[in-house]
Amino acid sequence: MTLALSAHRLHPIRWLGLVLISINLSGCNEGLRQRIGIGSKTSPDNTPVVSDPPNSAPLQPGTNVIVTAVEQVGPAVVRIDTVKRIANPLGNLFGGGPPIQRQAGQGSGFITRSDGLIFTNAHVVDGAEQVSVTLPDGRSYSGKVLGGDPLTDVAVVKVVAKKLPVAPLGNSNNIKPGQWAIAIGNPLGLNNTVTAGIISSVDRTNALGGGQRVPYIQTDAAVNPGNSGGPLINASGQVIGINTAIKVAPGGGLSFAVPINLAKRIAQQIVGRGQASHPYIGVRLQSLTPQLAKEINATGGQCQVPEVNAVLVVEVMSRSPADKAGVRQCDLISEVNGEVVRDPSQVQLAVDRGEVGKPMPLTLERNDKTIELIVKPAELPRQG
């Protein structure tokens, strides 16, 4: 059986009965409230008290390390506007416009010297015909590109000024995953944007493809187009990297920065000699694993290698520094300039930290024997 009540159909007497019942229940509730003390505390304006903490001084908020770090570095972060000349493939065809067009671009940078030396990305200023640098306080200067290095994506810009705010540089060799990572820049044209995250990883040599000469810092701090060239800073208010690249995926993305120690070394070369120097020794390398070693040995070729994890020399370029030093195909490289190496990327980074023409010790394993050689790296041939 189903009961259905409709308010407008209730008999007047029954409705009155409901009201009386309601009044009686209300009185019971009031008595219950008094017995358990719910309504016994009221404020001076006779409203119920719903909180009565003990009288004590309010807690003082601690120092916000992100705010402090940004206040220290932020004034030295600049917006870089560029104008580049680009070829128009439809120039003079069917009204497609002139063969050469001007394209505006924007990025970020940071002042490292009070007389106007600025670090940024090479891709921000590459091919720029005009460079304009704007500080957060509104001051604007015409900039000159002293040089850029496409291999590391580091460039140096100079403006004529004095007593500019300077971003202090930290030591990127000391950073560890889990530490604060704060990005400042001008993403999507929104000046002086701050984002924060943590250091997700370090020494990401395979972040942007094989053969990289940069041990990138990986972070989860939000970085977007326009952040390029801006600083990545730590909780102490020191620059630890230059924000360079992003990898976007559904639901999120990853950010990568050039370590400031590497950027500083490249910048010193650009300022001192007008271009960066990259040593090379002329070998092609392969990561050797026990499984790969079994396959190599099973082919019966000229290479018979131990079934270990190592760095295998696959090819030696003719008349290269490695060739002249006596490095051979099938050698295993275990140390470069005193550094233990376990994969081809570590070999490349160790070589890149050397100097052109300066003797560099190599430790090799050949036919179960340890061999010491001295190679003199040459300047990496430049493309174009």
Coordinates of C-alpha atoms in Angstrom, one line a residue:
M1 CA 0.0 0.0 0.0
T2 CA 1.3 3.4 -0.9
L3 CA 0.6 6.6 1.1
A4 CA 0.5 9.9 -0.6
L5 CA -0.1 13.1 1.2
S6 CA -0.9 16.4 -0.5
A7 CA -0.7 19.6 1.6
H8 CA -3.6 21.3 0.0
R9 CA -5.9 18.3 0.6
L10 CA -5.3 18.0 4.3
H11 CA -8.4 18.5 6.5
P12 CA -8.2 21.7 8.6
I13 CA -8.4 19.8 11.9
R14 CA -5.7 17.4 10.8
W15 CA -3.5 20.4 9.7
L16 CA -3.9 22.0 13.1
G17 CA -3.0 18.7 14.7
L18 CA 0.2 18.7 12.7
V19 CA 1.0 22.2 13.9
L20 CA 0.4 21.3 17.5
I21 CA 2.7 18.3 17.2
S22 CA 5.3 20.4 15.7
I23 CA 5.1 22.9 18.5
N24 CA 5.4 20.2 21.1
L25 CA 8.4 18.7 19.4
S26 CA 10.0 22.1 19.2
G27 CA 9.6 22.5 22.9
C28 CA 11.2 19.1 23.5
N29 CA 14.1 20.1 21.2
E30 CA 14.6 23.3 23.2
G31 CA 14.8 21.4 26.5
L32 CA 17.3 19.0 24.9
R33 CA 19.4 21.9 23.7
Q34 CA 19.5 23.3 27.2
R35 CA 20.4 20.0 28.8
I36 CA 23.4 19.3 26.6
G37 CA 24.5 23.0 26.6
I38 CA 24.1 23.9 23.0
G39 CA 22.4 27.2 23.5
S40 CA 24.2 28.1 26.8
K41 CA 27.0 30.2 25.2
T42 CA 26.1 33.4 23.4
S43 CA 28.2 36.4 22.3
P44 CA 27.5 40.0 23.5
D45 CA 25.1 40.5 20.6
N46 CA 23.2 37.3 21.7
T47 CA 24.3 35.2 18.8
P48 CA 25.4 31.6 19.3
V49 CA 29.1 31.0 19.9
V50 CA 30.4 28.3 17.5
S51 CA 34.1 28.6 18.4
D52 CA 35.9 29.3 21.6
P53 CA 39.6 28.7 21.3
P54 CA 41.9 29.7 24.2
N55 CA 43.2 33.2 24.1
S56 CA 46.6 33.2 22.5
A57 CA 48.6 35.2 20.1
P58 CA 48.0 34.3 16.4
L59 CA 50.7 32.3 14.7
Q60 CA 53.0 34.4 12.6
P61 CA 53.4 33.2 9.0
G62 CA 56.9 32.1 8.1
T63 CA 59.1 33.6 5.3
N64 CA 58.0 32.5 1.9
V65 CA 61.2 31.3 0.2
I66 CA 59.6 31.7 -3.3
V67 CA 58.6 35.3 -2.7
T68 CA 62.1 36.1 -1.3
A69 CA 63.8 34.4 -4.2
V70 CA 61.7 36.2 -6.8
E71 CA 62.3 39.6 -5.1
Q72 CA 66.0 39.0 -5.4
V73 CA 66.1 37.9 -9.0
G74 CA 62.9 39.4 -10.6
P75 CA 64.2 42.9 -11.1
A76 CA 67.0 41.6 -13.4
V77 CA 64.7 39.5 -15.6
V78 CA 64.1 41.2 -18.9
R79 CA 61.8 40.9 -21.9
I80 CA 63.6 40.6 -25.3
D81 CA 61.7 41.7 -28.4
T82 CA 63.2 40.9 -31.8
V83 CA 62.6 41.6 -35.4
K84 CA 64.0 39.0 -37.9
R85 CA 64.1 39.0 -41.7
I86 CA 62.7 35.8 -43.1
A87 CA 62.2 34.6 -46.7
N88 CA 58.6 34.5 -48.0
P89 CA 58.2 31.4 -50.2
L90 CA 55.2 33.0 -51.9
G91 CA 56.9 36.4 -52.4
N92 CA 55.9 38.1 -55.7
L93 CA 53.7 35.1 -56.6
F94 CA 50.0 35.7 -56.9
G95 CA 50.1 38.7 -54.6
G96 CA 51.9 36.8 -51.9
G97 CA 53.8 39.8 -50.7
P98 CA 57.5 40.8 -50.8
P99 CA 60.2 38.1 -51.0
I100 CA 61.6 39.2 -47.6
Q101 CA 59.3 39.8 -44.6
R102 CA 60.0 41.0 -41.1
Q103 CA 58.9 38.8 -38.2
A104 CA 58.5 39.9 -34.6
G105 CA 59.5 37.6 -31.8
Q106 CA 59.7 37.6 -28.0
G107 CA 61.6 35.9 -25.3
S108 CA 63.2 36.4 -22.0
G109 CA 66.7 36.9 -20.5
F110 CA 68.4 38.0 -17.3
I111 CA 71.1 40.6 -16.5
T112 CA 74.3 39.1 -15.2
R113 CA 76.5 42.2 -15.1
S114 CA 75.5 45.7 -14.0
D115 CA 76.8 47.3 -17.2
G116 CA 74.2 45.5 -19.3
L117 CA 75.4 41.9 -20.0
I118 CA 72.4 39.6 -20.6
F119 CA 72.1 35.8 -20.9
T120 CA 69.4 34.3 -23.1
N121 CA 68.7 31.5 -25.6
A122 CA 70.4 31.4 -29.0
H123 CA 67.1 30.6 -30.6
V124 CA 65.5 33.8 -29.2
V125 CA 68.0 36.1 -31.0
D126 CA 69.1 34.0 -33.9
G127 CA 68.9 36.0 -37.1
A128 CA 67.6 39.1 -35.3
E129 CA 67.9 42.3 -37.2
Q130 CA 66.7 44.4 -34.2
V131 CA 66.8 43.5 -30.5
S132 CA 65.0 45.5 -27.8
V133 CA 65.5 44.8 -24.0
T134 CA 62.9 45.9 -21.5
L135 CA 63.3 45.8 -17.7
P136 CA 60.4 45.2 -15.3
D137 CA 60.6 48.8 -14.2
G138 CA 59.8 49.9 -17.8
R139 CA 63.3 51.0 -18.9
S140 CA 64.0 49.9 -22.5
Y141 CA 67.3 49.6 -24.4
S142 CA 68.5 48.6 -27.8
G143 CA 70.5 45.4 -27.6
K144 CA 73.5 44.0 -29.5
V145 CA 73.9 40.2 -29.9
L146 CA 77.5 39.4 -29.0
G147 CA 77.1 35.8 -30.1
G148 CA 75.1 32.7 -29.8
D149 CA 75.9 29.0 -29.7
P150 CA 73.3 26.7 -31.4
L151 CA 74.7 23.5 -29.8
T152 CA 73.9 24.6 -26.3
D153 CA 71.3 27.3 -27.1
V154 CA 73.1 30.0 -25.2
A155 CA 73.5 33.6 -26.3
V156 CA 74.8 36.8 -24.9
V157 CA 73.2 40.3 -25.5
K158 CA 74.7 43.6 -24.5
V159 CA 73.0 46.9 -23.8
V160 CA 74.6 50.2 -23.0
A161 CA 73.7 51.0 -19.4
K162 CA 75.0 51.3 -15.9
K163 CA 74.0 50.2 -12.4
L164 CA 71.4 47.7 -13.6
P165 CA 70.0 45.0 -11.3
V166 CA 71.9 41.8 -11.5
A167 CA 70.7 38.2 -11.1
P168 CA 73.2 36.2 -8.9
L169 CA 74.4 33.0 -10.4
G170 CA 74.4 29.7 -8.4
N171 CA 76.1 26.4 -8.9
S172 CA 74.2 24.0 -11.0
N173 CA 76.5 21.1 -10.0
N174 CA 74.9 21.1 -6.5
I175 CA 71.3 20.8 -7.4
K176 CA 69.3 17.7 -6.6
P177 CA 65.9 16.3 -7.6
G178 CA 63.2 17.5 -5.2
Q179 CA 64.6 21.0 -4.6
W180 CA 62.6 24.1 -5.5
A181 CA 62.7 25.3 -9.1
I182 CA 61.3 28.7 -9.8
A183 CA 60.9 30.0 -13.4
I184 CA 60.5 33.7 -14.2
G185 CA 59.9 35.1 -17.7
N186 CA 57.4 36.5 -20.2
P187 CA 55.3 33.5 -21.4
L188 CA 52.7 34.2 -24.1
G189 CA 53.4 37.9 -23.8
L190 CA 52.5 38.1 -20.0
N191 CA 55.5 39.9 -18.5
N192 CA 57.1 39.0 -15.2
T193 CA 55.2 35.7 -14.8
V194 CA 56.4 33.4 -11.9
T195 CA 55.8 29.7 -11.8
A196 CA 57.2 27.2 -9.3
G197 CA 57.8 23.4 -9.1
I198 CA 60.7 21.1 -8.2
I199 CA 63.8 19.8 -9.9
S200 CA 62.5 16.6 -11.5
S201 CA 65.8 15.3 -12.8
V202 CA 69.4 16.4 -13.7
D203 CA 71.8 15.4 -16.5
R204 CA 69.1 14.7 -19.0
T205 CA 71.3 14.3 -22.1
N206 CA 68.6 12.5 -24.0
A207 CA 65.8 15.0 -23.3
L208 CA 65.7 16.5 -26.8
G209 CA 67.1 13.7 -28.9
G210 CA 70.4 11.8 -29.1
G211 CA 73.8 13.4 -29.4
Q212 CA 73.1 16.3 -27.0
R213 CA 76.0 18.3 -25.6
V214 CA 73.8 19.6 -22.7
P215 CA 73.0 17.8 -19.5
Y216 CA 69.6 19.4 -19.1
I217 CA 67.8 20.2 -15.8
Q218 CA 64.3 18.8 -15.9
T219 CA 61.6 20.5 -13.9
D220 CA 57.8 20.5 -13.6
A221 CA 57.6 24.3 -13.3
A222 CA 55.2 25.6 -15.9
V223 CA 57.1 27.0 -18.9
N224 CA 55.5 28.3 -22.1
P225 CA 56.6 30.0 -25.3
G226 CA 58.1 33.4 -24.2
N227 CA 59.9 31.8 -21.2
S228 CA 62.8 30.9 -23.4
G229 CA 66.0 32.5 -22.2
G230 CA 64.6 33.3 -18.7
P231 CA 66.1 32.1 -15.5
L232 CA 65.4 29.0 -13.5
I233 CA 66.2 29.9 -9.9
N234 CA 66.6 28.0 -6.6
A235 CA 65.1 28.8 -3.2
S236 CA 68.2 30.9 -2.3
G237 CA 67.5 33.4 -5.1
Q238 CA 70.3 32.2 -7.4
V239 CA 70.1 31.3 -11.1
I240 CA 70.7 27.6 -11.7
G241 CA 69.6 27.4 -15.3
I242 CA 68.3 29.0 -18.5
N243 CA 64.8 27.8 -19.5
T244 CA 65.2 26.4 -23.0
A245 CA 62.7 23.8 -24.1
I246 CA 59.4 22.1 -23.3
K247 CA 57.9 18.7 -24.1
V248 CA 54.1 18.8 -24.2
A249 CA 51.9 15.8 -23.6
P250 CA 48.2 15.4 -23.0
G251 CA 47.5 16.5 -19.4
G252 CA 50.9 18.1 -18.8
G253 CA 54.4 18.9 -20.0
L254 CA 58.0 18.8 -19.0
S255 CA 60.5 21.7 -18.9
F256 CA 64.2 21.7 -19.6
A257 CA 66.9 24.2 -18.7
V258 CA 70.6 24.6 -19.6
P259 CA 72.6 24.3 -16.4
I260 CA 74.0 27.7 -15.5
N261 CA 77.6 26.4 -15.1
L262 CA 77.6 25.3 -18.7
A263 CA 75.9 28.5 -19.8
K264 CA 78.5 30.6 -17.9
R265 CA 81.4 28.7 -19.6
I266 CA 79.8 29.3 -23.1
A267 CA 79.1 32.9 -22.3
Q268 CA 82.7 33.5 -21.2
Q269 CA 83.9 32.1 -24.6
I270 CA 81.5 34.3 -26.5
V271 CA 82.5 37.4 -24.7
G272 CA 86.2 36.6 -24.9
R273 CA 86.5 35.3 -28.4
G274 CA 83.2 36.0 -30.1
Q275 CA 82.1 32.4 -30.4
A276 CA 81.9 29.2 -28.3
S277 CA 84.4 26.4 -28.6
H278 CA 83.5 22.7 -28.8
P279 CA 86.2 20.1 -28.8
Y280 CA 85.8 16.8 -30.5
I281 CA 87.9 13.6 -30.9
G282 CA 86.2 11.9 -33.9
V283 CA 84.6 8.7 -32.7
R284 CA 81.2 7.1 -33.1
L285 CA 80.1 5.3 -29.9
Q286 CA 77.6 2.7 -28.9
S287 CA 76.3 1.7 -25.4
L288 CA 77.4 -1.9 -25.0
T289 CA 75.3 -4.4 -23.0
P290 CA 75.9 -8.1 -22.3
Q291 CA 73.2 -9.0 -24.7
L292 CA 74.6 -6.8 -27.5
A293 CA 78.0 -8.2 -26.8
K294 CA 76.7 -11.8 -27.3
E295 CA 75.2 -10.7 -30.6
I296 CA 78.4 -9.0 -31.8
N297 CA 80.6 -12.0 -30.8
A298 CA 78.2 -14.4 -32.5
T299 CA 78.6 -12.7 -35.9
G300 CA 82.3 -13.7 -36.0
G301 CA 83.3 -10.2 -37.0
Q302 CA 86.5 -8.5 -36.2
C303 CA 85.1 -7.3 -32.8
Q304 CA 85.2 -9.7 -29.9
V305 CA 84.0 -7.8 -26.8
P306 CA 83.4 -8.8 -23.2
E307 CA 79.8 -9.3 -22.1
V308 CA 79.7 -6.2 -19.9
N309 CA 78.1 -2.7 -19.8
A310 CA 80.5 -0.3 -21.4
V311 CA 81.1 2.3 -24.1
L312 CA 82.1 0.7 -27.4
V313 CA 84.0 2.5 -30.2
V314 CA 82.0 1.7 -33.3
E315 CA 84.0 3.9 -35.7
V316 CA 87.1 6.1 -35.7
M317 CA 87.1 8.9 -38.2
S318 CA 90.1 9.0 -40.5
R319 CA 92.7 11.5 -39.5
S320 CA 90.7 12.6 -36.5
P321 CA 92.3 13.4 -33.1
A322 CA 91.3 9.9 -31.9
D323 CA 92.8 8.3 -35.0
K324 CA 96.0 10.1 -34.5
A325 CA 96.1 9.1 -30.8
G326 CA 95.7 5.4 -31.7
V327 CA 92.1 4.8 -30.7
R328 CA 90.7 1.7 -32.6
Q329 CA 87.4 0.3 -33.5
C330 CA 86.1 -2.2 -30.8
D331 CA 87.9 -0.3 -28.0
L332 CA 86.0 0.2 -24.8
I333 CA 86.3 3.7 -23.3
S334 CA 86.3 3.7 -19.5
E335 CA 87.7 7.1 -18.6
V336 CA 88.0 10.5 -20.2
N337 CA 90.3 13.1 -18.7
G338 CA 90.1 11.3 -15.4
E339 CA 86.3 11.0 -15.4
V340 CA 84.7 7.5 -15.3
V341 CA 82.3 7.2 -18.2
R342 CA 79.5 4.6 -18.6
D343 CA 77.6 5.7 -21.7
P344 CA 78.3 7.7 -24.9
S345 CA 76.7 10.9 -23.5
Q346 CA 79.1 11.0 -20.6
V347 CA 82.0 10.6 -23.0
Q348 CA 80.7 13.5 -25.1
L349 CA 80.2 15.7 -22.1
A350 CA 83.6 14.9 -20.7
V351 CA 85.2 15.8 -24.1
D352 CA 83.2 19.0 -24.3
R353 CA 84.6 20.1 -20.9
G354 CA 88.1 19.8 -22.3
E355 CA 90.0 22.3 -24.4
V356 CA 90.9 22.3 -28.1
G357 CA 94.6 21.3 -28.5
K358 CA 95.0 20.5 -24.8
P359 CA 96.2 16.9 -24.1
M360 CA 93.3 14.7 -22.8
P361 CA 94.0 11.3 -21.2
L362 CA 91.8 8.3 -22.4
T363 CA 91.6 5.0 -20.6
L364 CA 90.6 2.1 -22.9
E365 CA 90.0 -1.6 -22.6
R366 CA 91.4 -3.6 -25.6
N367 CA 91.6 -7.4 -25.7
D368 CA 91.3 -7.6 -21.9
K369 CA 94.1 -5.1 -21.4
T370 CA 94.0 -1.5 -20.1
I371 CA 95.6 1.1 -22.4
E372 CA 96.3 4.7 -21.6
L373 CA 96.3 7.1 -24.6
I374 CA 96.6 10.9 -24.9
V375 CA 94.4 12.6 -27.4
K376 CA 94.4 16.3 -28.4
P377 CA 90.8 17.4 -29.2
A378 CA 90.3 19.5 -32.3
E379 CA 87.6 22.2 -32.9
L380 CA 84.3 20.8 -33.9
P381 CA 83.7 21.7 -37.5
R382 CA 80.9 24.3 -37.8
Q383 CA 77.9 23.7 -40.0
G384 CA 77.2 26.2 -42.7

